[in-house]
Amino acid sequence: MRTSITLSIALASLALGGASTAQSTAPDTAAPNWMAGCWSQDKAPKWTEECWMGARGGVMLGAGRAGTGDKLSDWEATQIIPGRDGKLVYWASPDGGARVSFTEVSRAPTEIVFANAGHDYPQRVRYWREGAMLNAEISLIDGSRAMRWQYKRDQ
């Protein structure tokens, strides 16, 4: 009897629009698939490459590398995954080091910003699209000491 009353209340709530209200206040945990693909910036002799797999199972996996000429100077493994609080978390492991997390602080249809004020540098990681270009920026939490990349999609 109790199960049928609970089910009846749930169905009534759905019929009255209760579910849509709950969904509209829930965090948007959809991964930023507009980042998917391989991207590069070439300012000869320096170059930077970044590749992101589209989300699968709610997880995006990424990798990046940079260098000068034919020499690699650094590389990084990255992930974007849903956190326990429903916000996305950007994880970075530069040069195979310990993973560092940056929690989503804002998002728009083609922009996402992650932050970790307790990290030395960077403290903020931002990605956004401008037309066909993918932009990336790292900085301190207040936006100072910014480094930017403007990537074009690899063919």
Tab-separated table of N, CA, C and O in Angstrom, residues 2-97:
chain	number	residue	atom	x	y	z
A	2	ARG	N	1.890	1.260	0.840
A	2	ARG	CA	2.753	2.428	0.936
A	2	ARG	C	3.432	2.699	-0.402
A	2	ARG	O	3.593	3.841	-0.818
A	3	THR	N	3.902	1.645	-1.101
A	3	THR	CA	4.559	1.797	-2.390
A	3	THR	C	3.621	2.427	-3.405
A	3	THR	O	4.013	3.314	-4.155
A	4	SER	N	2.367	1.994	-3.429
A	4	SER	CA	1.431	2.555	-4.408
A	4	SER	C	1.119	4.018	-4.098
A	4	SER	O	0.927	4.815	-5.016
A	5	ILE	N	1.080	4.424	-2.820
A	5	ILE	CA	0.850	5.828	-2.472
A	5	ILE	C	2.047	6.665	-2.917
A	5	ILE	O	1.894	7.717	-3.523
A	6	THR	N	3.255	6.176	-2.665
A	6	THR	CA	4.460	6.890	-3.089
A	6	THR	C	4.489	7.025	-4.596
A	6	THR	O	4.789	8.092	-5.129
A	7	LEU	N	4.161	5.945	-5.302
A	7	LEU	CA	4.142	5.981	-6.758
A	7	LEU	C	3.087	6.959	-7.250
A	7	LEU	O	3.333	7.733	-8.171
A	8	SER	N	1.916	6.984	-6.607
A	8	SER	CA	0.849	7.904	-7.001
A	8	SER	C	1.275	9.354	-6.808
A	8	SER	O	1.016	10.210	-7.648
A	9	ILE	N	1.949	9.643	-5.693
A	9	ILE	CA	2.428	11.006	-5.442
A	9	ILE	C	3.470	11.394	-6.485
A	9	ILE	O	3.449	12.492	-7.020
A	10	ALA	N	4.381	10.479	-6.814
A	10	ALA	CA	5.411	10.766	-7.817
A	10	ALA	C	4.780	11.025	-9.176
A	10	ALA	O	5.156	11.965	-9.882
A	11	LEU	N	3.798	10.202	-9.558
A	11	LEU	CA	3.124	10.398	-10.843
A	11	LEU	C	2.351	11.709	-10.864
A	11	LEU	O	2.355	12.426	-11.866
A	12	ALA	N	1.722	12.061	-9.774
A	12	ALA	CA	0.995	13.329	-9.705
A	12	ALA	C	1.961	14.498	-9.819
A	12	ALA	O	1.689	15.488	-10.495
A	13	SER	N	3.093	14.380	-9.188
A	13	SER	CA	4.100	15.434	-9.265
A	13	SER	C	4.573	15.613	-10.700
A	13	SER	O	4.717	16.734	-11.186
A	14	LEU	N	4.783	14.490	-11.412
A	14	LEU	CA	5.183	14.576	-12.815
A	14	LEU	C	4.100	15.239	-13.650
A	14	LEU	O	4.383	16.088	-14.493
A	15	ALA	N	2.863	14.857	-13.422
A	15	ALA	CA	1.752	15.419	-14.188
A	15	ALA	C	1.602	16.912	-13.953
A	15	ALA	O	1.225	17.663	-14.851
A	16	LEU	N	1.939	17.377	-12.748
A	16	LEU	CA	1.812	18.798	-12.430
A	16	LEU	C	3.059	19.601	-12.778
A	16	LEU	O	3.119	20.794	-12.532
A	17	GLY	N	4.070	18.924	-13.336
A	17	GLY	CA	5.274	19.644	-13.747
A	17	GLY	C	6.342	19.703	-12.689
A	17	GLY	O	7.301	20.448	-12.835
A	18	GLY	N	6.211	18.961	-11.630
A	18	GLY	CA	7.210	18.978	-10.566
A	18	GLY	C	8.578	18.540	-11.038
A	18	GLY	O	9.588	19.081	-10.626
A	19	ALA	N	8.623	17.585	-11.957
A	19	ALA	CA	9.916	17.093	-12.429
A	19	ALA	C	10.643	18.162	-13.226
A	19	ALA	O	11.843	18.307	-13.130
A	20	SER	N	9.925	18.947	-14.028
A	20	SER	CA	10.611	19.962	-14.834
A	20	SER	C	11.202	21.048	-13.952
A	20	SER	O	12.241	21.593	-14.256
A	21	THR	N	10.552	21.357	-12.846
A	21	THR	CA	11.099	22.349	-11.924
A	21	THR	C	12.391	21.837	-11.319
A	21	THR	O	13.379	22.558	-11.251
A	22	ALA	N	12.408	20.562	-10.921
A	22	ALA	CA	13.609	19.996	-10.335
A	22	ALA	C	14.744	19.980	-11.357
A	22	ALA	O	15.875	20.277	-11.039
A	23	GLN	N	14.428	19.656	-12.614
A	23	GLN	CA	15.468	19.602	-13.626
A	23	GLN	C	16.031	20.984	-13.926
A	23	GLN	O	17.205	21.123	-14.189
A	24	SER	N	15.226	22.016	-13.883
A	24	SER	CA	15.712	23.339	-14.238
A	24	SER	C	16.671	23.905	-13.195
A	24	SER	O	17.464	24.767	-13.507
A	25	THR	N	16.623	23.401	-11.959
A	25	THR	CA	17.529	23.898	-10.933
A	25	THR	C	18.743	22.994	-10.747
A	25	THR	O	19.647	23.337	-10.012
A	26	ALA	N	18.757	21.839	-11.408
A	26	ALA	CA	19.886	20.933	-11.287
A	26	ALA	C	21.080	21.481	-12.067
A	26	ALA	O	20.908	22.139	-13.082
A	27	PRO	N	22.304	21.222	-11.584
A	27	PRO	CA	23.482	21.684	-12.301
A	27	PRO	C	23.571	21.047	-13.685
A	27	PRO	O	23.134	19.918	-13.878
A	28	ASP	N	24.124	21.766	-14.631
A	28	ASP	CA	24.326	21.247	-15.976
A	28	ASP	C	25.620	20.452	-15.970
A	28	ASP	O	26.697	21.017	-15.903
A	29	THR	N	25.506	19.127	-16.001
A	29	THR	CA	26.698	18.288	-15.964
A	29	THR	C	27.101	17.817	-17.353
A	29	THR	O	27.995	16.991	-17.484
A	30	ALA	N	26.458	18.334	-18.392
A	30	ALA	CA	26.831	17.939	-19.744
A	30	ALA	C	28.249	18.415	-20.036
A	30	ALA	O	28.611	19.549	-19.767
A	31	ALA	N	29.034	17.518	-20.573
A	31	ALA	CA	30.422	17.847	-20.903
A	31	ALA	C	30.468	18.845	-22.055
A	31	ALA	O	29.574	18.874	-22.898
A	32	PRO	N	31.498	19.670	-22.094
A	32	PRO	CA	31.639	20.665	-23.169
A	32	PRO	C	32.151	20.032	-24.466
A	32	PRO	O	33.314	20.193	-24.853
A	33	ASN	N	31.275	19.294	-25.143
A	33	ASN	CA	31.678	18.586	-26.360
A	33	ASN	C	32.139	19.505	-27.479
A	33	ASN	O	32.766	19.049	-28.432
A	34	TRP	N	31.865	20.796	-27.377
A	34	TRP	CA	32.346	21.744	-28.381
A	34	TRP	C	33.872	21.856	-28.345
A	34	TRP	O	34.480	22.432	-29.238
A	35	MET	N	34.525	21.263	-27.326
A	35	MET	CA	35.991	21.221	-27.242
A	35	MET	C	36.562	20.009	-27.962
A	35	MET	O	37.775	19.946	-28.194
A	36	ALA	N	35.720	19.029	-28.284
A	36	ALA	CA	36.197	17.761	-28.840
A	36	ALA	C	36.949	17.973	-30.148
A	36	ALA	O	36.594	18.817	-30.963
A	37	GLY	N	38.008	17.208	-30.311
A	37	GLY	CA	38.815	17.255	-31.519
A	37	GLY	C	40.265	17.521	-31.192
A	37	GLY	O	40.644	17.671	-30.028
A	38	CYS	N	41.078	17.571	-32.219
A	38	CYS	CA	42.498	17.891	-32.056
A	38	CYS	C	42.736	19.301	-32.562
A	38	CYS	O	42.244	19.688	-33.625
A	39	TRP	N	43.489	20.055	-31.780
A	39	TRP	CA	43.699	21.480	-32.007
A	39	TRP	C	45.183	21.790	-31.947
A	39	TRP	O	45.918	21.143	-31.208
A	40	SER	N	45.614	22.796	-32.697
A	40	SER	CA	47.026	23.156	-32.647
A	40	SER	C	47.221	24.658	-32.818
A	40	SER	O	46.397	25.344	-33.415
A	41	GLN	N	48.319	25.111	-32.244
A	41	GLN	CA	48.775	26.490	-32.419
A	41	GLN	C	50.225	26.385	-32.866
A	41	GLN	O	51.029	25.715	-32.212
A	42	ASP	N	50.547	27.034	-33.973
A	42	ASP	CA	51.907	26.973	-34.503
A	42	ASP	C	52.448	28.383	-34.650
A	42	ASP	O	51.946	29.155	-35.465
A	43	LYS	N	53.410	28.718	-33.828
A	43	LYS	CA	54.104	30.004	-33.906
A	43	LYS	C	55.579	29.672	-34.057
A	43	LYS	O	56.360	29.794	-33.119
A	44	ALA	N	55.920	29.200	-35.247
A	44	ALA	CA	57.244	28.647	-35.529
A	44	ALA	C	58.347	29.484	-34.892
A	44	ALA	O	58.290	30.709	-34.931
A	45	PRO	N	59.252	28.818	-34.252
A	45	PRO	CA	59.432	27.369	-34.200
A	45	PRO	C	58.651	26.699	-33.064
A	45	PRO	O	58.689	25.489	-32.903
A	46	LYS	N	57.888	27.484	-32.263
A	46	LYS	CA	57.135	26.918	-31.138
A	46	LYS	C	55.781	26.389	-31.614
A	46	LYS	O	55.163	26.955	-32.504
A	47	TRP	N	55.326	25.323	-30.973
A	47	TRP	CA	54.049	24.714	-31.297
A	47	TRP	C	53.391	24.162	-30.031
A	47	TRP	O	54.066	23.840	-29.061
A	48	THR	N	52.077	24.081	-30.069
A	48	THR	CA	51.285	23.490	-28.988
A	48	THR	C	50.153	22.703	-29.619
A	48	THR	O	49.530	23.174	-30.587
A	49	GLU	N	49.886	21.530	-29.099
A	49	GLU	CA	48.790	20.686	-29.583
A	49	GLU	C	47.950	20.233	-28.395
A	49	GLU	O	48.488	19.968	-27.322
A	50	GLU	N	46.650	20.140	-28.611
A	50	GLU	CA	45.736	19.673	-27.573
A	50	GLU	C	44.637	18.874	-28.244
A	50	GLU	O	44.070	19.317	-29.243
A	51	CYS	N	44.356	17.688	-27.738
A	51	CYS	CA	43.294	16.836	-28.275
A	51	CYS	C	42.331	16.461	-27.155
A	51	CYS	O	42.754	16.138	-26.045
A	52	TRP	N	41.044	16.502	-27.463
A	52	TRP	CA	39.992	16.119	-26.522
A	52	TRP	C	39.085	15.091	-27.175
A	52	TRP	O	38.583	15.321	-28.271
A	53	MET	N	38.872	13.979	-26.508
A	53	MET	CA	37.861	13.015	-26.941
A	53	MET	C	36.500	13.560	-26.543
A	53	MET	O	36.371	14.166	-25.478
A	54	GLY	N	35.499	13.333	-27.379
A	54	GLY	CA	34.141	13.703	-27.004
A	54	GLY	C	33.707	12.903	-25.781
A	54	GLY	O	34.264	11.838	-25.493
A	55	ALA	N	32.738	13.419	-25.071
A	55	ALA	CA	32.281	12.761	-23.840
A	55	ALA	C	31.698	11.390	-24.130
A	55	ALA	O	30.949	11.210	-25.078
A	56	ARG	N	32.069	10.456	-23.298
A	56	ARG	CA	31.493	9.123	-23.328
A	56	ARG	C	31.367	8.687	-21.890
A	56	ARG	O	32.336	8.752	-21.135
A	57	GLY	N	30.169	8.321	-21.488
A	57	GLY	CA	29.939	7.985	-20.088
A	57	GLY	C	30.123	9.193	-19.196
A	57	GLY	O	30.456	9.072	-18.028
A	58	GLY	N	29.945	10.393	-19.771
A	58	GLY	CA	30.076	11.626	-19.005
A	58	GLY	C	31.507	12.103	-18.821
A	58	GLY	O	31.753	13.082	-18.134
A	59	VAL	N	32.478	11.406	-19.434
A	59	VAL	CA	33.892	11.737	-19.239
A	59	VAL	C	34.530	12.164	-20.555
A	59	VAL	O	34.345	11.513	-21.579
A	60	MET	N	35.275	13.267	-20.509
A	60	MET	CA	36.109	13.687	-21.640
A	60	MET	C	37.562	13.452	-21.246
A	60	MET	O	37.966	13.800	-20.140
A	61	LEU	N	38.328	12.853	-22.153
A	61	LEU	CA	39.750	12.627	-21.920
A	61	LEU	C	40.531	13.501	-22.871
A	61	LEU	O	40.158	13.646	-24.044
A	62	GLY	N	41.615	14.084	-22.383
A	62	GLY	CA	42.415	14.965	-23.213
A	62	GLY	C	43.898	14.727	-23.033
A	62	GLY	O	44.340	14.094	-22.076
A	63	ALA	N	44.662	15.270	-23.981
A	63	ALA	CA	46.118	15.218	-23.919
A	63	ALA	C	46.657	16.432	-24.638
A	63	ALA	O	46.063	16.901	-25.611
A	64	GLY	N	47.756	16.945	-24.152
A	64	GLY	CA	48.384	18.082	-24.791
A	64	GLY	C	49.891	17.948	-24.744
A	64	GLY	O	50.444	17.227	-23.908
A	65	ARG	N	50.532	18.642	-25.681
A	65	ARG	CA	51.987	18.685	-25.688
A	65	ARG	C	52.431	19.964	-26.359
A	65	ARG	O	51.700	20.565	-27.144
A	66	ALA	N	53.650	20.373	-26.027
A	66	ALA	CA	54.202	21.607	-26.578
A	66	ALA	C	55.699	21.434	-26.774
A	66	ALA	O	56.340	20.633	-26.095
A	67	GLY	N	56.223	22.205	-27.704
A	67	GLY	CA	57.648	22.112	-27.942
A	67	GLY	C	58.141	23.203	-28.863
A	67	GLY	O	57.398	24.112	-29.261
A	68	THR	N	59.407	23.083	-29.198
A	68	THR	CA	60.067	23.986	-30.127
A	68	THR	C	60.785	23.136	-31.156
A	68	THR	O	61.580	22.265	-30.782
A	69	GLY	N	60.491	23.396	-32.432
A	69	GLY	CA	61.083	22.575	-33.484
A	69	GLY	C	60.684	21.129	-33.300
A	69	GLY	O	59.504	20.821	-33.165
A	70	ASP	N	61.681	20.245	-33.253
A	70	ASP	CA	61.369	18.828	-33.065
A	70	ASP	C	61.563	18.371	-31.621
A	70	ASP	O	61.582	17.183	-31.332
A	71	LYS	N	61.673	19.323	-30.689
A	71	LYS	CA	61.874	18.984	-29.275
A	71	LYS	C	60.616	19.215	-28.457
A	71	LYS	O	60.015	20.284	-28.530
A	72	LEU	N	60.268	18.223	-27.679
A	72	LEU	CA	59.135	18.312	-26.759
A	72	LEU	C	59.577	19.012	-25.484
A	72	LEU	O	60.600	18.647	-24.891
A	73	SER	N	58.819	20.039	-25.052
A	73	SER	CA	59.177	20.723	-23.804
A	73	SER	C	58.275	20.298	-22.645
A	73	SER	O	58.718	20.260	-21.504
A	74	ASP	N	57.016	20.006	-22.917
A	74	ASP	CA	56.127	19.529	-21.859
A	74	ASP	C	54.924	18.816	-22.455
A	74	ASP	O	54.629	18.950	-23.636
A	75	TRP	N	54.251	18.039	-21.616
A	75	TRP	CA	53.043	17.322	-22.023
A	75	TRP	C	52.130	17.197	-20.817
A	75	TRP	O	52.540	17.416	-19.684
A	76	GLU	N	50.857	16.877	-21.096
A	76	GLU	CA	49.869	16.831	-20.024
A	76	GLU	C	48.741	15.870	-20.375
A	76	GLU	O	48.299	15.815	-21.520
A	77	ALA	N	48.275	15.128	-19.379
A	77	ALA	CA	47.078	14.294	-19.501
A	77	ALA	C	45.957	15.005	-18.740
A	77	ALA	O	46.183	15.505	-17.631
A	78	THR	N	44.769	15.081	-19.326
A	78	THR	CA	43.658	15.818	-18.720
A	78	THR	C	42.362	15.019	-18.801
A	78	THR	O	42.207	14.150	-19.651
A	79	GLN	N	41.449	15.332	-17.895
A	79	GLN	CA	40.112	14.745	-17.900
A	79	GLN	C	39.115	15.815	-17.464
A	79	GLN	O	39.456	16.692	-16.664
A	80	ILE	N	37.907	15.721	-17.982
A	80	ILE	CA	36.780	16.510	-17.477
A	80	ILE	C	35.719	15.497	-17.091
A	80	ILE	O	35.250	14.727	-17.933
A	81	ILE	N	35.388	15.485	-15.791
A	81	ILE	CA	34.448	14.495	-15.273
A	81	ILE	C	33.460	15.167	-14.326
A	81	ILE	O	33.779	16.190	-13.724
A	82	PRO	N	32.260	14.604	-14.167
A	82	PRO	CA	31.322	15.164	-13.198
A	82	PRO	C	31.826	14.961	-11.772
A	82	PRO	O	32.307	13.882	-11.429
A	83	GLY	N	31.736	16.001	-10.958
A	83	GLY	CA	32.111	15.902	-9.551
A	83	GLY	C	30.936	15.452	-8.710
A	83	GLY	O	29.805	15.348	-9.186
A	84	ARG	N	31.179	15.196	-7.454
A	84	ARG	CA	30.130	14.735	-6.540
A	84	ARG	C	29.004	15.757	-6.380
A	84	ARG	O	27.869	15.395	-6.152
A	85	ASP	N	29.339	17.054	-6.493
A	85	ASP	CA	28.332	18.099	-6.320
A	85	ASP	C	27.572	18.418	-7.607
A	85	ASP	O	26.754	19.316	-7.638
A	86	GLY	N	27.868	17.693	-8.677
A	86	GLY	CA	27.183	17.913	-9.943
A	86	GLY	C	27.921	18.862	-10.872
A	86	GLY	O	27.580	18.950	-12.044
A	87	LYS	N	28.920	19.573	-10.374
A	87	LYS	CA	29.714	20.442	-11.239
A	87	LYS	C	30.804	19.612	-11.911
A	87	LYS	O	31.256	18.611	-11.373
A	88	LEU	N	31.245	20.076	-13.074
A	88	LEU	CA	32.320	19.384	-13.762
A	88	LEU	C	33.657	19.706	-13.097
A	88	LEU	O	33.840	20.786	-12.534
A	89	VAL	N	34.568	18.758	-13.171
A	89	VAL	CA	35.902	18.930	-12.617
A	89	VAL	C	36.914	18.648	-13.725
A	89	VAL	O	36.842	17.633	-14.414
A	90	TYR	N	37.844	19.589	-13.883
A	90	TYR	CA	38.951	19.464	-14.826
A	90	TYR	C	40.145	18.938	-14.043
A	90	TYR	O	40.542	19.532	-13.041
A	91	TRP	N	40.675	17.806	-14.461
A	91	TRP	CA	41.846	17.213	-13.819
A	91	TRP	C	43.019	17.337	-14.768
A	91	TRP	O	42.906	17.025	-15.953
A	92	ALA	N	44.163	17.776	-14.260
A	92	ALA	CA	45.363	17.908	-15.075
A	92	ALA	C	46.529	17.203	-14.399
A	92	ALA	O	46.682	17.271	-13.180
A	93	SER	N	47.326	16.537	-15.218
A	93	SER	CA	48.528	15.853	-14.738
A	93	SER	C	49.685	16.251	-15.655
A	93	SER	O	49.982	15.573	-16.630
A	94	PRO	N	50.313	17.396	-15.367
A	94	PRO	CA	51.403	17.857	-16.231
A	94	PRO	C	52.658	16.998	-16.105
A	94	PRO	O	53.071	16.657	-14.998
A	95	ASP	N	53.214	16.650	-17.260
A	95	ASP	CA	54.455	15.869	-17.325
A	95	ASP	C	54.404	14.602	-16.470
A	95	ASP	O	55.419	14.189	-15.908
A	96	GLY	N	53.223	14.006	-16.343
A	96	GLY	CA	53.078	12.764	-15.592
A	96	GLY	C	53.059	12.938	-14.087
A	96	GLY	O	53.107	11.957	-13.349
A	97	GLY	N	52.973	14.172	-13.610
A	97	GLY	CA	52.955	14.443	-12.177
A	97	GLY	C	51.601	14.135	-11.548
A	97	GLY	O	50.690	13.619	-12.198
